[in-house]
Coordinates of C-alpha atoms in Angstrom, one line a residue:
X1115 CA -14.4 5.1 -31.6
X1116 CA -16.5 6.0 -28.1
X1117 CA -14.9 2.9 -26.8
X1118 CA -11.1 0.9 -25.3
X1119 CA -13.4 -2.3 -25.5
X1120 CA -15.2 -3.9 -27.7
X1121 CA -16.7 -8.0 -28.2
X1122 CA -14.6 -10.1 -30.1
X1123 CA -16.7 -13.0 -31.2
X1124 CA -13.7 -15.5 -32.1
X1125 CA -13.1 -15.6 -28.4
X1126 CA -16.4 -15.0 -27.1
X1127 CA -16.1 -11.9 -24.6
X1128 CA -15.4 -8.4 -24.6
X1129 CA -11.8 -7.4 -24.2
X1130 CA -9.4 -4.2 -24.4
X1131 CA -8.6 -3.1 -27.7
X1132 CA -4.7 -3.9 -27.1
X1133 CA -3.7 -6.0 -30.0
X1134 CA -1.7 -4.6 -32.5
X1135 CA -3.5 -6.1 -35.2
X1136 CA -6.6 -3.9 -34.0
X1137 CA -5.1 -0.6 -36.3
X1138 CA -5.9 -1.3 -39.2
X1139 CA -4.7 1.1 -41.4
X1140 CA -1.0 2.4 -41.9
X1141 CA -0.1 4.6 -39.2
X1142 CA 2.0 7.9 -39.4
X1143 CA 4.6 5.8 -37.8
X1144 CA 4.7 3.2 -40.5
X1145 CA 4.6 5.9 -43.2
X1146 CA 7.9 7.8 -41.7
X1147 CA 9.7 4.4 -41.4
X1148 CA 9.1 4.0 -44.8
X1149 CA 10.8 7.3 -46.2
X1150 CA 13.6 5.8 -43.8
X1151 CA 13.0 8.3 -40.4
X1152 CA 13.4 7.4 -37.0
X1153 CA 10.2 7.1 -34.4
X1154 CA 9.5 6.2 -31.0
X1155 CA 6.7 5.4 -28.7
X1156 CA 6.5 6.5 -25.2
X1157 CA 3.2 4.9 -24.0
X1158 CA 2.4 4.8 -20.3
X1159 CA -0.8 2.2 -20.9
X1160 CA -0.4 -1.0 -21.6
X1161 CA -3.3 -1.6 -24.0
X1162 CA -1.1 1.3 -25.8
X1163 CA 1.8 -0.7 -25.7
X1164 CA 0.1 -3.8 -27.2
X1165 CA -1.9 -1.8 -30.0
X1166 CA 0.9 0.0 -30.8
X1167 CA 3.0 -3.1 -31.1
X1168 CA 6.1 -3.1 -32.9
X1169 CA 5.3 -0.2 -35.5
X1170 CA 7.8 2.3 -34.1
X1171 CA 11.9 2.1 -34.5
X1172 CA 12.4 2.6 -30.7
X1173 CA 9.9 1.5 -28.0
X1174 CA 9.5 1.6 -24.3
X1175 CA 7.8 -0.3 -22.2
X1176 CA 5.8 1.0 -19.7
X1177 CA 7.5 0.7 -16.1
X1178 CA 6.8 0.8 -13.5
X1179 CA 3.5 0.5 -13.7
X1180 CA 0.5 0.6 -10.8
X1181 CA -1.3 -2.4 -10.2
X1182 CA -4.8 -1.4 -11.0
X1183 CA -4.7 1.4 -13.3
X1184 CA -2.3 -0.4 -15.5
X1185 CA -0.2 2.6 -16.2
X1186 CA 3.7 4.1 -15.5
X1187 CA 3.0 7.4 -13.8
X1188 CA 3.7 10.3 -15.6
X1189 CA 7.4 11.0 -14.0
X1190 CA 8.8 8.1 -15.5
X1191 CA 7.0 8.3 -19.0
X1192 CA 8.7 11.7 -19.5
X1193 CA 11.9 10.1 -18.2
X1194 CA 11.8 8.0 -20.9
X1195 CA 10.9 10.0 -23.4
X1196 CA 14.4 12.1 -22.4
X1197 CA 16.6 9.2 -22.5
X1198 CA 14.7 7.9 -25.9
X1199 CA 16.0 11.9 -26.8
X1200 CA 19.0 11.3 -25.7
X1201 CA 20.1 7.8 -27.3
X1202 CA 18.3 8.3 -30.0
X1203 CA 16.8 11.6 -31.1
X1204 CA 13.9 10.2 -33.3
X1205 CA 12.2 12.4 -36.0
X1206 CA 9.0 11.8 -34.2
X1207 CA 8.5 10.5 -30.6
X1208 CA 4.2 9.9 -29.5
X1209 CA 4.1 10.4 -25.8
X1210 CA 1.2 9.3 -24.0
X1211 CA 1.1 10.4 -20.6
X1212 CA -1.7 8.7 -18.0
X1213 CA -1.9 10.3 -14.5
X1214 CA -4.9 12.9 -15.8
X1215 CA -7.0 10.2 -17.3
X1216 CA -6.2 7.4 -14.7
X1217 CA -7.0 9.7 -11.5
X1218 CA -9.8 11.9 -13.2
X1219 CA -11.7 8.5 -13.5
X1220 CA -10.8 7.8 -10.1
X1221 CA -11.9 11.3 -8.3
X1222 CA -14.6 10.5 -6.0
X1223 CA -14.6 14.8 -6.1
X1224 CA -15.2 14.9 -9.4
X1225 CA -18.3 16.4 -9.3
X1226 CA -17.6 19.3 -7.1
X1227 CA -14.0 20.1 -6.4
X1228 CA -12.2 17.5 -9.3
X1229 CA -9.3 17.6 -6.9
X1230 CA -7.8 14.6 -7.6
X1231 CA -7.4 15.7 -11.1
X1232 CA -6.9 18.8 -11.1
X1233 CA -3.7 17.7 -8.6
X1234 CA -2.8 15.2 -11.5
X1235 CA -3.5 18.3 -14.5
X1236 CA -0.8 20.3 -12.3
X1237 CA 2.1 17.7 -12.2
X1238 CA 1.8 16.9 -15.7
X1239 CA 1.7 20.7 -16.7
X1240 CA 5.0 21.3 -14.9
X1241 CA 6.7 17.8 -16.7
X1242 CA 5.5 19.1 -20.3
X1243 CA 7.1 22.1 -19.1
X1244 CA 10.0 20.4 -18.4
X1245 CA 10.0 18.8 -21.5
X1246 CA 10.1 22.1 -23.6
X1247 CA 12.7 24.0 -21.9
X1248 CA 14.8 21.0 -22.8
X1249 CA 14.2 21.1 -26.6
X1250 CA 15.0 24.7 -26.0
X1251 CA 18.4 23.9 -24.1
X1252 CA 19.3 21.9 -26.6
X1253 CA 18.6 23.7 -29.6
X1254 CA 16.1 21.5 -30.8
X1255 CA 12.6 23.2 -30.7
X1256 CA 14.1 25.5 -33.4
X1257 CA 13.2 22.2 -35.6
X1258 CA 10.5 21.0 -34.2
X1259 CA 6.7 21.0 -33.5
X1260 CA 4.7 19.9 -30.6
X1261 CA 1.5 18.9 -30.1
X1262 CA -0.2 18.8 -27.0
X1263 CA -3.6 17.5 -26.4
X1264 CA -6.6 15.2 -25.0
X1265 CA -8.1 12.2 -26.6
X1266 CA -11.3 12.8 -24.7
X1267 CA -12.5 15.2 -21.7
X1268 CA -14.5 13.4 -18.6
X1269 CA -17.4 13.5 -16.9
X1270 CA -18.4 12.2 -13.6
X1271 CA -21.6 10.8 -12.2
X1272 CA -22.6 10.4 -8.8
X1273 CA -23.3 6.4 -7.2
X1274 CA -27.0 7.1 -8.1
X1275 CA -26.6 8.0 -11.6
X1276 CA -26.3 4.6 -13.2
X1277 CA -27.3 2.7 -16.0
X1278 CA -27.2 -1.1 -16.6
X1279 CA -29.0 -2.2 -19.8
X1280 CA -28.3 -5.9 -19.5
X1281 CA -31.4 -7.0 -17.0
X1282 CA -33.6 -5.3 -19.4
X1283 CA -32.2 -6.7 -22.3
X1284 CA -32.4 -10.2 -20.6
X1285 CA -36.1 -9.8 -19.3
X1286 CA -37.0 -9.4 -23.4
X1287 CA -38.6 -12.6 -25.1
X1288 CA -36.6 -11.3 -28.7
X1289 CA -33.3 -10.2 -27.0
X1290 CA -32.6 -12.6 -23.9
X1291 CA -29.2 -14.7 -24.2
X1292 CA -28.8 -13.2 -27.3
X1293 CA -26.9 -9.8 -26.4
X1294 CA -23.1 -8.9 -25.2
X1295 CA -22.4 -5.5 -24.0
X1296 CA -19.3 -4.0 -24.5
X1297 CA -18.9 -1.4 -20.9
X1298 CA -17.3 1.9 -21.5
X1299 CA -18.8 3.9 -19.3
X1300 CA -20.1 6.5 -21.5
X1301 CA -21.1 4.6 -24.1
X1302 CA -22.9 0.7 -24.3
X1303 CA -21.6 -1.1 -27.6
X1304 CA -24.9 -3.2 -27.7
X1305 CA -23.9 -6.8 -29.9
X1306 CA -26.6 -8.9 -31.1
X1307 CA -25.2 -12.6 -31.0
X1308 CA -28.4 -14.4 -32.5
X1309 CA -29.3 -15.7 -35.7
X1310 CA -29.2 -13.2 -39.1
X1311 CA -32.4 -12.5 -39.9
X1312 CA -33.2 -11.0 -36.4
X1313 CA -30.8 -9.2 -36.7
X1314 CA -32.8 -6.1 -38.0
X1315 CA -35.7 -6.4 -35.9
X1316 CA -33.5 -7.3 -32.9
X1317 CA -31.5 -3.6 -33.4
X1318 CA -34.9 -2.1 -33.6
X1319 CA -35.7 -3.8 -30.1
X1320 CA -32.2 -2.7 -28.7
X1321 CA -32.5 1.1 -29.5
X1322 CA -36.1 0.9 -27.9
X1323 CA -35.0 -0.7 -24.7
X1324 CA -32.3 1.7 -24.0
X1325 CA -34.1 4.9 -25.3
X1326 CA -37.1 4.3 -22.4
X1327 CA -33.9 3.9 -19.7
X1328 CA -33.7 7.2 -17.0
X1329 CA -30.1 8.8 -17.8
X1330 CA -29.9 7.5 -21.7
X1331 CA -29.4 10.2 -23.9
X1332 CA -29.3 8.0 -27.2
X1333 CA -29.3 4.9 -28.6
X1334 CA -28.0 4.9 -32.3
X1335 CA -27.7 2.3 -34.7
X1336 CA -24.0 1.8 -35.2
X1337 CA -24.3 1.9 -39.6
X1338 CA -25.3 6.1 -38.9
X1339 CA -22.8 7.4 -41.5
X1340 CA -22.0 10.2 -38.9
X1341 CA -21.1 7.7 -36.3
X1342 CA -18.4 6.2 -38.9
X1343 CA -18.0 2.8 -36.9
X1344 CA -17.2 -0.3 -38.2
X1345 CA -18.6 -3.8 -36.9
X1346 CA -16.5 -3.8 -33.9
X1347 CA -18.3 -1.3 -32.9
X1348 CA -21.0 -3.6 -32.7
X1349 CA -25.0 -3.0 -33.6
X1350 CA -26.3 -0.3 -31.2
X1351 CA -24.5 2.5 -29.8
X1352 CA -26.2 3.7 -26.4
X1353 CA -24.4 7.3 -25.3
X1354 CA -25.6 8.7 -21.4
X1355 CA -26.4 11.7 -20.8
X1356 CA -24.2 14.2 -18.4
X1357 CA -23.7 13.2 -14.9
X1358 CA -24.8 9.3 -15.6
X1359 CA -22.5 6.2 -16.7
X1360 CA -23.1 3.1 -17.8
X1361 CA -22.2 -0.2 -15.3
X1362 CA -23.0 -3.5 -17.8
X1363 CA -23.5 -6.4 -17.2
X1364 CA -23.8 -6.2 -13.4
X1365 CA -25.3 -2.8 -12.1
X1366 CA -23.4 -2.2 -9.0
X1367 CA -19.7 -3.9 -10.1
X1368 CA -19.2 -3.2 -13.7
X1369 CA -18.0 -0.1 -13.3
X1370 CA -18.1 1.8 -9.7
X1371 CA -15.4 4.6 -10.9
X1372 CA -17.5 7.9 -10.9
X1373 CA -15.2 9.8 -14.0
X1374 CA -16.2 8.3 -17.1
X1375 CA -15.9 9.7 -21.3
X1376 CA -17.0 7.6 -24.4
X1377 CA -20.8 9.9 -24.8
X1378 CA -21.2 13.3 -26.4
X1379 CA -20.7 15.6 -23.3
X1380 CA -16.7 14.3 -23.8
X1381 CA -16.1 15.5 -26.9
X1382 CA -14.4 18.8 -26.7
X1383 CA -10.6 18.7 -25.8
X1384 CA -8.1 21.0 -25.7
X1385 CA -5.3 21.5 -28.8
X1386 CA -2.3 22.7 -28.8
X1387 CA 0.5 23.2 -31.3
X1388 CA 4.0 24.7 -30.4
X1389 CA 7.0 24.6 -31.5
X1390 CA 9.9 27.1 -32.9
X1391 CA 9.6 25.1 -36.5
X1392 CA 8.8 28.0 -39.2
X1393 CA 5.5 26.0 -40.3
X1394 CA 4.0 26.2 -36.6
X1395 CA 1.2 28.7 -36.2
X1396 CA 2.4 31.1 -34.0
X1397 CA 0.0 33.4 -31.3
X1398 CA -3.5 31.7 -33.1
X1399 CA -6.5 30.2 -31.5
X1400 CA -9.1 29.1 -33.2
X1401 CA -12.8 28.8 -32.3
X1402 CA -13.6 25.6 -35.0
X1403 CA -13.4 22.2 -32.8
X1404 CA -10.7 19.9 -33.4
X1405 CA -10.7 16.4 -33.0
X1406 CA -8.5 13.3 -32.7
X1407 CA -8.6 13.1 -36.3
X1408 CA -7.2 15.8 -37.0
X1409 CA -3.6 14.8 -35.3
X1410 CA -2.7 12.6 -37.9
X1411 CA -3.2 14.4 -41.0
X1412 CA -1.2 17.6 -38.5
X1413 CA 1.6 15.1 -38.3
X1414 CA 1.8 14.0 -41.7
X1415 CA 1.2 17.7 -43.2
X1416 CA 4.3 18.7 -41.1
X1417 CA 6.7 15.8 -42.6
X1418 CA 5.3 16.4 -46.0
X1419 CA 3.4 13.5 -45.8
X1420 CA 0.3 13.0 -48.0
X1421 CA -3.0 13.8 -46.3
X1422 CA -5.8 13.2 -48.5
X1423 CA -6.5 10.0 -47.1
X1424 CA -7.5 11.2 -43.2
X1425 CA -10.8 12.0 -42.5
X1426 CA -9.4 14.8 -39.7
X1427 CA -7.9 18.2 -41.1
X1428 CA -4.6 19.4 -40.8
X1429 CA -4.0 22.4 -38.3
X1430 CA -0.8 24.1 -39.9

């Protein structure tokens, strides 16, 4: 999923994806609970927290957090996820740790230096470091595996590198008052919210719009089997190309951060796996690309957990 937001047509507007009845299929989480293991989640975003929900035996709430990026900072998620250690000791804790994401979309030197987040890469190194030299102290990485990785990469565009689709899509006799966009900087989720049998020629009109906008790189209908969306997703899918974002509806407020992910040139992320646990590879890299989906059927492969279900591979 290129996006964190999507339209929700019972209420009307776009919104985070931060419910917890947006997962809808059983997590690794659930799965463990059910063979009667402990887990804990150890979220520093809030839409994390709410999508998350209640699925995990212990939970913490993200604190303190910063007014605007609506995250703890990385110091106090890894706090937690010691004491959480501590009281606890859960068969599987998921950590998600902010700071790199939060000031990489904020780094006005993102195109040149990435100062900001390299800074940000640097603190968080030396907590994950932290963080293993304790389950070495305390005897536990004998037992255990660690993954450490990305959900997306960034990329960052410059104040005159920006797309709004909505004022086209408006100024069209087929498509005006009938289209939401769903901003993710990235990508465009494109919704078409007039009658059903427009719909086809309507999508038509959508991908032709966009495709003939400066800094688009593609406009895909959202049923491509490759894309492997469902309707939240919406109808069209409108990636940028490098070095451009998307700022819908309104060109110049929408979205002025200049780090942005959600279109192809985010893709790659890093992947690692460590861990003193006999079934962790140990001294490998490997040149294939991995992907999101490949963490849970990891996870699951490494509690002897079916995996036949995940579209991802497992990487033990």
């Amino acid at each position: 999923m290129p996006a964190n937001s999507v339209y929700d047509p019972a209420l009307g507007e776009v919104r985070d994806m931060d419910q917890a009845t947006d997962i809808l299929v059983a997590t690794v989480i659930e799965r463990l609970n059910r063979r009667g293991l402990t887990t804990g989640t150890v979220l520093s975003k809030e839409y994390l927290y709410g999508v998350f929900g209640e699925r995990a035996t212990h939970r913490w709430e993200p604190s303190p957090t910063l007014p605007i990026t609506e995250h703890a900072p990385d110091v106090f998620t890894m706090n937690a996820v010691s004491a959480m250690l501590d009281e606890f000791d859960p068969h599987l804790v998921f950590v998600n740790l902010g700071d790199i994401d939060r000031f990489g979309h904020a780094d006005l030197t993102g195109t040149t230096l990435q100062l900001t987040r390299r800074l940000a890469l640097a603190d968080t190194d030396l907590l994950v470091g932290q963080f293993v030299d304790d389950l070495k102290s305390s005897g536990r990485w004998e037992s255990s595996m660690v993954l450490v990785l990305a959900d997306h990469s960034m990329d960052w565009s410059s104040f005159d590198k920006v797309i709004s689709l909505q004022g086209s899509f408006d100024a069209d006799e087929l498509l005006a008052g009938n289209v939401v966009i769903a901003d993710n900087g990235g990508a465009d989720l494109v919704y078409w919210t007039g009658p059903e049998r427009d719909r086809a020629r309507a999508v038509k009109r959508i991908q032709e719009i966009a495709a003939g906008t400066e800094g688009v790189l593609k406009a895909w209908d959202r049923t491509a089997p490759w894309l492997r969306l469902g309707p939240n997703a919406g109808d069209v899918v409108v990636f940028c190309h490098a070095g451009w974002r998307f700022s819908d509806p309104d060109p110049l407020t929408s979205n002025p951060i200049p780090g942005n992910h959600g279109h192809p040139a985010t893709r790659p992320i890093p992947f690692f796996i460590g861990g003193g646990h006999p079934r962790v590879p140990q001294g490998v890299t490997r040149s294939t690309q991995a992907r999101t989906l490949d963490v849970a059927p990891t996870v699951a492969s490494f509690f002897g957990l079916s995996t036949a279900a995940y579209e991802g591979r497992a990487h033990l």
